[in-house]
mmCIF file of C-alpha atoms and ligand atoms in Angstrom:
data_model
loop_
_atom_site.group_PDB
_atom_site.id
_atom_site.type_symbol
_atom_site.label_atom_id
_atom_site.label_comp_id
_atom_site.label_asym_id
_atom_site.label_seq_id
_atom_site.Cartn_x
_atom_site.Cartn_y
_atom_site.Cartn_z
ATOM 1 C CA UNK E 18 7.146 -0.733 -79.833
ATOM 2 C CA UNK E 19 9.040 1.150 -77.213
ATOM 3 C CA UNK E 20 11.271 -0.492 -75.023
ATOM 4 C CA UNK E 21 10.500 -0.348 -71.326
ATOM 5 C CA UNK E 22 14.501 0.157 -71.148
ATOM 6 C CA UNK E 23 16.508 2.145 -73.361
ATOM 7 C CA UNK E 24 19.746 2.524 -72.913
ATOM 8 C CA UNK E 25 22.424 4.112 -75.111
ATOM 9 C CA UNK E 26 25.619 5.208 -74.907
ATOM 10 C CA UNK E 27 26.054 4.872 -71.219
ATOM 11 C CA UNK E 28 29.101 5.352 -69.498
ATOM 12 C CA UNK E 29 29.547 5.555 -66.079
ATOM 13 C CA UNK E 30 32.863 6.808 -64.149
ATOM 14 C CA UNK E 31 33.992 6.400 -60.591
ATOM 15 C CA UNK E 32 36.988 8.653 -60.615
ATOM 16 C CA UNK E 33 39.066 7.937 -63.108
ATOM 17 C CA UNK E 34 37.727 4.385 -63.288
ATOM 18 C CA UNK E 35 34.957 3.782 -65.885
ATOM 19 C CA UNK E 36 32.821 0.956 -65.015
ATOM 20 C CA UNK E 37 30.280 0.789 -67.720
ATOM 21 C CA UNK E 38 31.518 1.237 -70.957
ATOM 22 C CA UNK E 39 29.291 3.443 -73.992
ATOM 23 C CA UNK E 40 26.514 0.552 -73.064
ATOM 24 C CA UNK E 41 23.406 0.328 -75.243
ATOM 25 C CA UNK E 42 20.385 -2.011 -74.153
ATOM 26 C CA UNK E 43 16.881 -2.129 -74.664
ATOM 27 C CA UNK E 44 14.000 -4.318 -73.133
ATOM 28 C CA UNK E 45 10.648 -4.660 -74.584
ATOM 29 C CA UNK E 46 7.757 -5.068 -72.265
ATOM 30 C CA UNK E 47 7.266 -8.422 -70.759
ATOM 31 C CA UNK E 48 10.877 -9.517 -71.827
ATOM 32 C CA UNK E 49 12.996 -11.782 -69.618
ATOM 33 C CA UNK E 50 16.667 -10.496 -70.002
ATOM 34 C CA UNK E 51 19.812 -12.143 -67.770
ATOM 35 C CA UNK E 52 22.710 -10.378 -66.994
ATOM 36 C CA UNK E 53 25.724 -12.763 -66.625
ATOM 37 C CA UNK E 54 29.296 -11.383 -65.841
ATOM 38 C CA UNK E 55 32.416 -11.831 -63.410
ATOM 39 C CA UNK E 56 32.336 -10.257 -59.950
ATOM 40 C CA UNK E 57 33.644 -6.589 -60.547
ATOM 41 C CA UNK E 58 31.943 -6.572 -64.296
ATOM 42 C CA UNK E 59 29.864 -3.811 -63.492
ATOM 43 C CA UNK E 60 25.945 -5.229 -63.203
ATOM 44 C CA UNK E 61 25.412 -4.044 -59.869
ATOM 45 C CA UNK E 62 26.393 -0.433 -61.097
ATOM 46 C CA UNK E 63 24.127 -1.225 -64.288
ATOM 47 C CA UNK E 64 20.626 -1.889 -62.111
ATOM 48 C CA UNK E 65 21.642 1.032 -59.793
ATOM 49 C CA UNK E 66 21.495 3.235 -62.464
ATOM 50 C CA UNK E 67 17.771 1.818 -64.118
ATOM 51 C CA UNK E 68 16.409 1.786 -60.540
ATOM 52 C CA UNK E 69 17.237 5.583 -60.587
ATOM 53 C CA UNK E 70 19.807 5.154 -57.607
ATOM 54 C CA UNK E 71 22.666 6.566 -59.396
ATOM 55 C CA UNK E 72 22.249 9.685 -61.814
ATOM 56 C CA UNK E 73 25.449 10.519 -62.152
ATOM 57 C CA UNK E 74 25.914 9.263 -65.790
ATOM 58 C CA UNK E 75 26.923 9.807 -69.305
ATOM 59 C CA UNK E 76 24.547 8.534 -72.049
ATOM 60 C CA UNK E 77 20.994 7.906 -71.691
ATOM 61 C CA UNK E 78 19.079 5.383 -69.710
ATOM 62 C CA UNK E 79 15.391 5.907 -69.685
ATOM 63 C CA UNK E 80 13.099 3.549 -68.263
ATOM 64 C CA UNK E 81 9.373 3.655 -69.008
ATOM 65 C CA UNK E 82 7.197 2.868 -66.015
ATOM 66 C CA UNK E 83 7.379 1.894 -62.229
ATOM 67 C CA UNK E 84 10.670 0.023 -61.315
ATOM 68 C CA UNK E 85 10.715 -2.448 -58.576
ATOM 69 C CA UNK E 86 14.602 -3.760 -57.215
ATOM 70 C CA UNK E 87 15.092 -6.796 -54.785
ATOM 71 C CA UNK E 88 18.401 -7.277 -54.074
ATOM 72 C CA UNK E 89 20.506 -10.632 -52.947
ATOM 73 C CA UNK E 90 19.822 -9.237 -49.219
ATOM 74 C CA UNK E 91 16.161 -8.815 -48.517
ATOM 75 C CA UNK E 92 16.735 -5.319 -46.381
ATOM 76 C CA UNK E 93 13.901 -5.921 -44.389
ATOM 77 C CA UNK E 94 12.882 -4.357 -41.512
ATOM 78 C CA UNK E 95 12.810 -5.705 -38.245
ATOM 79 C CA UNK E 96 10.653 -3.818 -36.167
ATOM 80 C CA UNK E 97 7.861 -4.233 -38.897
ATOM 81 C CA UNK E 98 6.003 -7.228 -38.829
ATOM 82 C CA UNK E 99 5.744 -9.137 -42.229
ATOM 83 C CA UNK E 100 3.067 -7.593 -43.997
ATOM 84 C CA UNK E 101 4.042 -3.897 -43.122
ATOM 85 C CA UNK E 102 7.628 -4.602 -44.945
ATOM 86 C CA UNK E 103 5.392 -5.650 -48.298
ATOM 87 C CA UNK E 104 3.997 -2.244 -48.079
ATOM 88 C CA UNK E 105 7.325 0.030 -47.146
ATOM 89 C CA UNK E 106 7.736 2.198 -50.443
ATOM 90 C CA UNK E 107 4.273 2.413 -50.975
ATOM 91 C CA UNK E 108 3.601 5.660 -49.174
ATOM 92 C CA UNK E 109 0.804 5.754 -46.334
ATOM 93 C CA UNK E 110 -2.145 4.300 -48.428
ATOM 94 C CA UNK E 111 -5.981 3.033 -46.585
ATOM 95 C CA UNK E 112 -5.945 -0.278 -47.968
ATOM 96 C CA UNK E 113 -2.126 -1.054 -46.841
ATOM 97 C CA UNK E 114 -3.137 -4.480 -45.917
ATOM 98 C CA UNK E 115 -5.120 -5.896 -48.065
ATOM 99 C CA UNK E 116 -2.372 -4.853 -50.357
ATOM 100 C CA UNK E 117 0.084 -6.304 -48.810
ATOM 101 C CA UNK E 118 -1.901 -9.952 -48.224
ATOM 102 C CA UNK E 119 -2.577 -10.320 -51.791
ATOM 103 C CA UNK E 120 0.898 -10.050 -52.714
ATOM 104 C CA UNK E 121 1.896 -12.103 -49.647
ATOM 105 C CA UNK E 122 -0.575 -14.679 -51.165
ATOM 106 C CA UNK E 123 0.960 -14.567 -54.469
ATOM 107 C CA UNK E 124 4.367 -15.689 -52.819
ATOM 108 C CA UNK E 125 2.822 -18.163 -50.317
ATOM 109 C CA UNK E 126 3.564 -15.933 -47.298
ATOM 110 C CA UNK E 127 0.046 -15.334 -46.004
ATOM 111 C CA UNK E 128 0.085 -17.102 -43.356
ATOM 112 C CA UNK E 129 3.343 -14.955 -41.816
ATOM 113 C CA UNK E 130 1.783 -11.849 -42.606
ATOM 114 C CA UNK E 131 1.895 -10.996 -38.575
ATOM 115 C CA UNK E 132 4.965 -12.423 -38.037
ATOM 116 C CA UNK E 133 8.601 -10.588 -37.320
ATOM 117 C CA UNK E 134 10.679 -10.726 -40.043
ATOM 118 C CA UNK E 135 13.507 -12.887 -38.282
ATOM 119 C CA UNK E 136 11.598 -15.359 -37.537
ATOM 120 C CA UNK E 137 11.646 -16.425 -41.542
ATOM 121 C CA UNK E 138 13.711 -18.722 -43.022
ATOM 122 C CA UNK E 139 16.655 -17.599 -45.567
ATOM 123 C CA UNK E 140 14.111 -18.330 -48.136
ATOM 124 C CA UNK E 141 10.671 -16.884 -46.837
ATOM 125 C CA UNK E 142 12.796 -13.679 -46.250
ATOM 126 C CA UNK E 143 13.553 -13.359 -49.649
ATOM 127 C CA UNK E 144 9.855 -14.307 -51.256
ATOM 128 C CA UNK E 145 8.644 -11.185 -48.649
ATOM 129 C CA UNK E 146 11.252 -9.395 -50.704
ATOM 130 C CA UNK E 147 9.761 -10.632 -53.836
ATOM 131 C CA UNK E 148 6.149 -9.628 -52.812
ATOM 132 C CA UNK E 149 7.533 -6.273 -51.784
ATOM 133 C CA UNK E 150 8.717 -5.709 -54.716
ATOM 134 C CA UNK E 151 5.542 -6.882 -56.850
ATOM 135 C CA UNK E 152 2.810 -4.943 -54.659
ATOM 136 C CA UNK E 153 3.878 -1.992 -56.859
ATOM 137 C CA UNK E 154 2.677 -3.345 -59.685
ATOM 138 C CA UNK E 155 6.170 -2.817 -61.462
ATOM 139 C CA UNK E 156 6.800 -2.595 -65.324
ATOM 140 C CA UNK E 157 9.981 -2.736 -64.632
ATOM 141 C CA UNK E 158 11.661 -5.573 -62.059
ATOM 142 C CA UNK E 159 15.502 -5.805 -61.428
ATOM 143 C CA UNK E 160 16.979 -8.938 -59.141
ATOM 144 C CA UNK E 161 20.519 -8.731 -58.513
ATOM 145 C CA UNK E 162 21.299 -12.242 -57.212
ATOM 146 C CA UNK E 163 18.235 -12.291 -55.346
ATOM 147 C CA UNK E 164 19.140 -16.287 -55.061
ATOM 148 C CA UNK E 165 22.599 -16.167 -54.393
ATOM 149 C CA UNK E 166 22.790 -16.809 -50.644
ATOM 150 C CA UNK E 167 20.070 -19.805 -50.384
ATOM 151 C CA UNK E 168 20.537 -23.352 -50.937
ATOM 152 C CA UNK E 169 19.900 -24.642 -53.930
ATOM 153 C CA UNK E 170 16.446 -26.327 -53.442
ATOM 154 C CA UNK E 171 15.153 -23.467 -52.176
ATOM 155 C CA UNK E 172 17.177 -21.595 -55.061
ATOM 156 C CA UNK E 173 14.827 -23.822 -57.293
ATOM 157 C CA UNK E 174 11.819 -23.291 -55.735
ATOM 158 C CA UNK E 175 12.709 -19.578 -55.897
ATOM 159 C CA UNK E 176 13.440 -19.400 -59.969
ATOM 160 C CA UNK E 177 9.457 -21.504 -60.714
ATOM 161 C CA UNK E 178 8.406 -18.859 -58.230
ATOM 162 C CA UNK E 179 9.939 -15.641 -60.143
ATOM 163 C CA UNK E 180 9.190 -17.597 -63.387
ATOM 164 C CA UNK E 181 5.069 -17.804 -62.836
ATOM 165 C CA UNK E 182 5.079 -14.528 -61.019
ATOM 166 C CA UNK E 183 6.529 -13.607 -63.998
ATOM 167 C CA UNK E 184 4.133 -15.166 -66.449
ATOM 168 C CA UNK E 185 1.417 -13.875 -64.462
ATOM 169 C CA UNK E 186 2.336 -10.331 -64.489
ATOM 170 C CA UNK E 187 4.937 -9.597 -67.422
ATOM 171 C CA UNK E 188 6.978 -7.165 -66.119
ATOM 172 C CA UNK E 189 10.060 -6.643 -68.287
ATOM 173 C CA UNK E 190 12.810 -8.208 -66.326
ATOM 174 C CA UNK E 191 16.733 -7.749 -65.619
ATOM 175 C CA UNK E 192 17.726 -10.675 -63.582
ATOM 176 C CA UNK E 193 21.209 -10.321 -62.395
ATOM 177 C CA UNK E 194 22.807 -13.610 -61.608
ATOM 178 C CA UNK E 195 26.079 -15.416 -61.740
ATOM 179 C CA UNK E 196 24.577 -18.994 -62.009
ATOM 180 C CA UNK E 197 24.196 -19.739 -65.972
ATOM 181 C CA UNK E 198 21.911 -21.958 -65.736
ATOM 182 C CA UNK E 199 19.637 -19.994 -63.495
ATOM 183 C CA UNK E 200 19.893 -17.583 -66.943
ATOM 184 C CA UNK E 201 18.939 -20.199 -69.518
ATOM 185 C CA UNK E 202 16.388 -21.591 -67.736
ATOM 186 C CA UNK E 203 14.422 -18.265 -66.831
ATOM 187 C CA UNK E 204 15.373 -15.345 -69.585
ATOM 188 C CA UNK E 205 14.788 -14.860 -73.057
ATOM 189 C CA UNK E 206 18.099 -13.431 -73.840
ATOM 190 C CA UNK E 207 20.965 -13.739 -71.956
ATOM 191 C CA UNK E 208 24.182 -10.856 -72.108
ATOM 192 C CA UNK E 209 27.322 -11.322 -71.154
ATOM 193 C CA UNK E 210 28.914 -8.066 -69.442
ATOM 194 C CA UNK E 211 32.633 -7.949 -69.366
ATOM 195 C CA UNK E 212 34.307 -4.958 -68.200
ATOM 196 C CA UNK E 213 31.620 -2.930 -68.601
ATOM 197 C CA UNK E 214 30.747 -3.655 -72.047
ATOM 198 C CA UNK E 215 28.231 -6.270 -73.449
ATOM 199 C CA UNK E 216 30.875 -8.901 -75.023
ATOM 200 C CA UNK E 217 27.836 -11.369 -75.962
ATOM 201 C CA UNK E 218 23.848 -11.619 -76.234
ATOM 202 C CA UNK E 219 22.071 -15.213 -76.623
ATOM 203 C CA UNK E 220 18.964 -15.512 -77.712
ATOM 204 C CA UNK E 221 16.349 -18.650 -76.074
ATOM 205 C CA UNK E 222 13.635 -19.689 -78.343
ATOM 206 C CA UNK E 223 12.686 -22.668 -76.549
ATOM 207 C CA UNK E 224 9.374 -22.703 -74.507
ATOM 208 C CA UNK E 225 8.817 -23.207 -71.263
ATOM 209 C CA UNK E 226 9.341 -24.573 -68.177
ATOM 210 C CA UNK E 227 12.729 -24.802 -69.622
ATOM 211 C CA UNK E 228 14.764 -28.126 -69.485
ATOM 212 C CA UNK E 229 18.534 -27.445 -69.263
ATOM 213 C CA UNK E 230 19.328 -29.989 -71.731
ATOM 214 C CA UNK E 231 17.969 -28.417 -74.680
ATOM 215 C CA UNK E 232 20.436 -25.227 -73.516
ATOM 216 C CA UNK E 233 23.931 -27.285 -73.684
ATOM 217 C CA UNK E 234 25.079 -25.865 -76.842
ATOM 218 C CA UNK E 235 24.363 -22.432 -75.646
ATOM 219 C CA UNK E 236 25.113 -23.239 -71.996
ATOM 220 C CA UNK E 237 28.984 -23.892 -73.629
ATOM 221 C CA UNK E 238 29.501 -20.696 -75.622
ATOM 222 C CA UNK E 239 28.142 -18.980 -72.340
ATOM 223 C CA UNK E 240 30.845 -20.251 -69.978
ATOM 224 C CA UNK E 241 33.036 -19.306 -72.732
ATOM 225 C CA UNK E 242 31.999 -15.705 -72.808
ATOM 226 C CA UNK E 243 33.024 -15.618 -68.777
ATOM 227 C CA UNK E 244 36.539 -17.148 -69.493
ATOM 228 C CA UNK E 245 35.581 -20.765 -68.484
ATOM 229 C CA UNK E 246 36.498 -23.629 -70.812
ATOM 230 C CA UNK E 247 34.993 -26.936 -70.638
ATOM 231 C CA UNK E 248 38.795 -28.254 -69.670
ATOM 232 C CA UNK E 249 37.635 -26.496 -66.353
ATOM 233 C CA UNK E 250 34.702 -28.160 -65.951
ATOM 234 C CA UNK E 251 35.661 -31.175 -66.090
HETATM 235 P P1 ADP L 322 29.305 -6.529 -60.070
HETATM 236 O O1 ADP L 322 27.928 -6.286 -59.529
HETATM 237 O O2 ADP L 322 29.317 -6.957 -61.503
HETATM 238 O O3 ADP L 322 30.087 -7.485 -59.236
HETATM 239 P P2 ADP L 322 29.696 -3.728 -59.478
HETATM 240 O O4 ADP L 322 28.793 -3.057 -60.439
HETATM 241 O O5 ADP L 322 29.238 -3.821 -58.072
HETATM 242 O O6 ADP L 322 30.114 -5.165 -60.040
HETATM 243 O O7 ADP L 322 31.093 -2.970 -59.459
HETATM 244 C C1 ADP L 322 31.810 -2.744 -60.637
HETATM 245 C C2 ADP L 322 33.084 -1.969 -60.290
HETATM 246 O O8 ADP L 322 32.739 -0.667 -59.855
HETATM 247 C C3 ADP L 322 33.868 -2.604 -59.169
HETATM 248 O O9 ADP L 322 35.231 -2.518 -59.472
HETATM 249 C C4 ADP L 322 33.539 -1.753 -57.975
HETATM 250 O O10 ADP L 322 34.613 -1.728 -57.069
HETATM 251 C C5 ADP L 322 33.302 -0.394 -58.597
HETATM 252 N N1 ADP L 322 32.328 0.386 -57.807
HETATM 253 C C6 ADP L 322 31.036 0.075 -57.588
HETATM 254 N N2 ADP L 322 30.416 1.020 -56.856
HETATM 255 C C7 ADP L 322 31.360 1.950 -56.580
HETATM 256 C C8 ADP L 322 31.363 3.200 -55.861
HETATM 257 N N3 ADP L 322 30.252 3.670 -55.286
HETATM 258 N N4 ADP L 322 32.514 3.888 -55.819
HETATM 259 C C9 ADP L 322 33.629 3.433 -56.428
HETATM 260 N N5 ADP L 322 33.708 2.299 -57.128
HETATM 261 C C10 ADP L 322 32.583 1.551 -57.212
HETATM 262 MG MG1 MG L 323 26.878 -7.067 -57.887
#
């Protein structure tokens, strides 16, 4: 089966800094894949480059399909009400709105569809950035932290949210996140990048909704990967 990401061989410079490292990746269709890593690692630079924002590469990264990216900032616009920041990157299109309802539906948002973006809370913002990103039907859906600046019950609510939109829709997904239990609970595999190179891939059989305590075992040799012993946690 082809891979809705392959990726081999990738390097990628800035000056005479190299920030990914002669990477290779796939994803099949429909898979759940976490990227884990230490601020600086490089997974930023990695989703940049599959969501076709940075071409400036060595190696191959081809990615099969329509690619969707929200980010940890939702980047909406303010002069647009709700419903016309689902529909943004569509293009002009006739049936804008009833586009844009249906996926505001999907993430519970219908009813602010006429609203002005700052009138949403931290986490309504980002499910409008969620719905913006799923109204193009994507094969392909990156997140970089798209949790990491909400509290953490809304930061739960958030990962059942991507998880059935998810189940719904099977996109392949690249979830970047720096919460390790955020990974275990939602992806399939987990990688660990460390200066620019994947130092470790975990695999998650166990079906879901996930509980975290069938993870421990791999929750520990994940902390270890990022250079945290359980002397630190405790
Ligand atoms: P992460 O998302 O894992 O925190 P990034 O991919 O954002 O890391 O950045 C990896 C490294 O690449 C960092 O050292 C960062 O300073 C550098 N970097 C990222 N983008 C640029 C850029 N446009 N120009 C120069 N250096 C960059
Ligand atoms: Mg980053």
């Amino acid at each position: 089966m082809a891979g809705t990401v392959e990726i081999h061989g990738l390097t990628k410079r800035f000056g005479d800094r190299t920030v990914l490292e002669n990477l290779d990746l796939s994803i099949e269709p429909g898979e759940f894949v976490a990227l884990l890593g230490r601020s600086g690692s490089g997974k930023s630079t990695l989703l940049r480059v599959l969501a076709g924002l940075d071409s400036e590469i060595d190696g191959e990264a081809v990615v099969r399909g329509t690619v969707s990216v929200a980010f940890q900032q939702p980047r909406l616009l303010p002069w647009r009400k709700v419903w016309r920041n689902v529909v943004l990157g569509l293009g002009k299109q006739s049936d804008d709105r009833r586009l844009a309802l249906r996926a505001l539906e999907e993430v519970r948002l219908v009813d602010h569809a006429d609203d002005w973006p700052r009138t949403l809370s931290g986490g309504e913002a980002q499910r409008l950035s969620l719905a913006r990103a799923l109204v193009r039907e994507p094969d392909l859906l990156l997140l970089d932290e798209p949790f990491g600046a909400l509290d953490a019950l809304t930061r739960i609510a958030m990962q059942r949210l991507v998880e059935d939109l998810w189940q719904r829709h099977r996109p392949s997904v690249l979830l970047v996140t720096h919460d390790v239990d955020e990974a275990l609970l939602l992806a399939d595999r987990v990688l660990v990048l460390d200066e620019g190179r994947i130092v470790s891939v975990h695999a998650l059989g166990h079906p879901r909704p996930r509980r975290l305590a069938d993870h421990m075992d791999v929750r520990t040799k994940v902390l270890a990967d990022l250079g945290v012993t359980e002397d630190a946690l405790a």
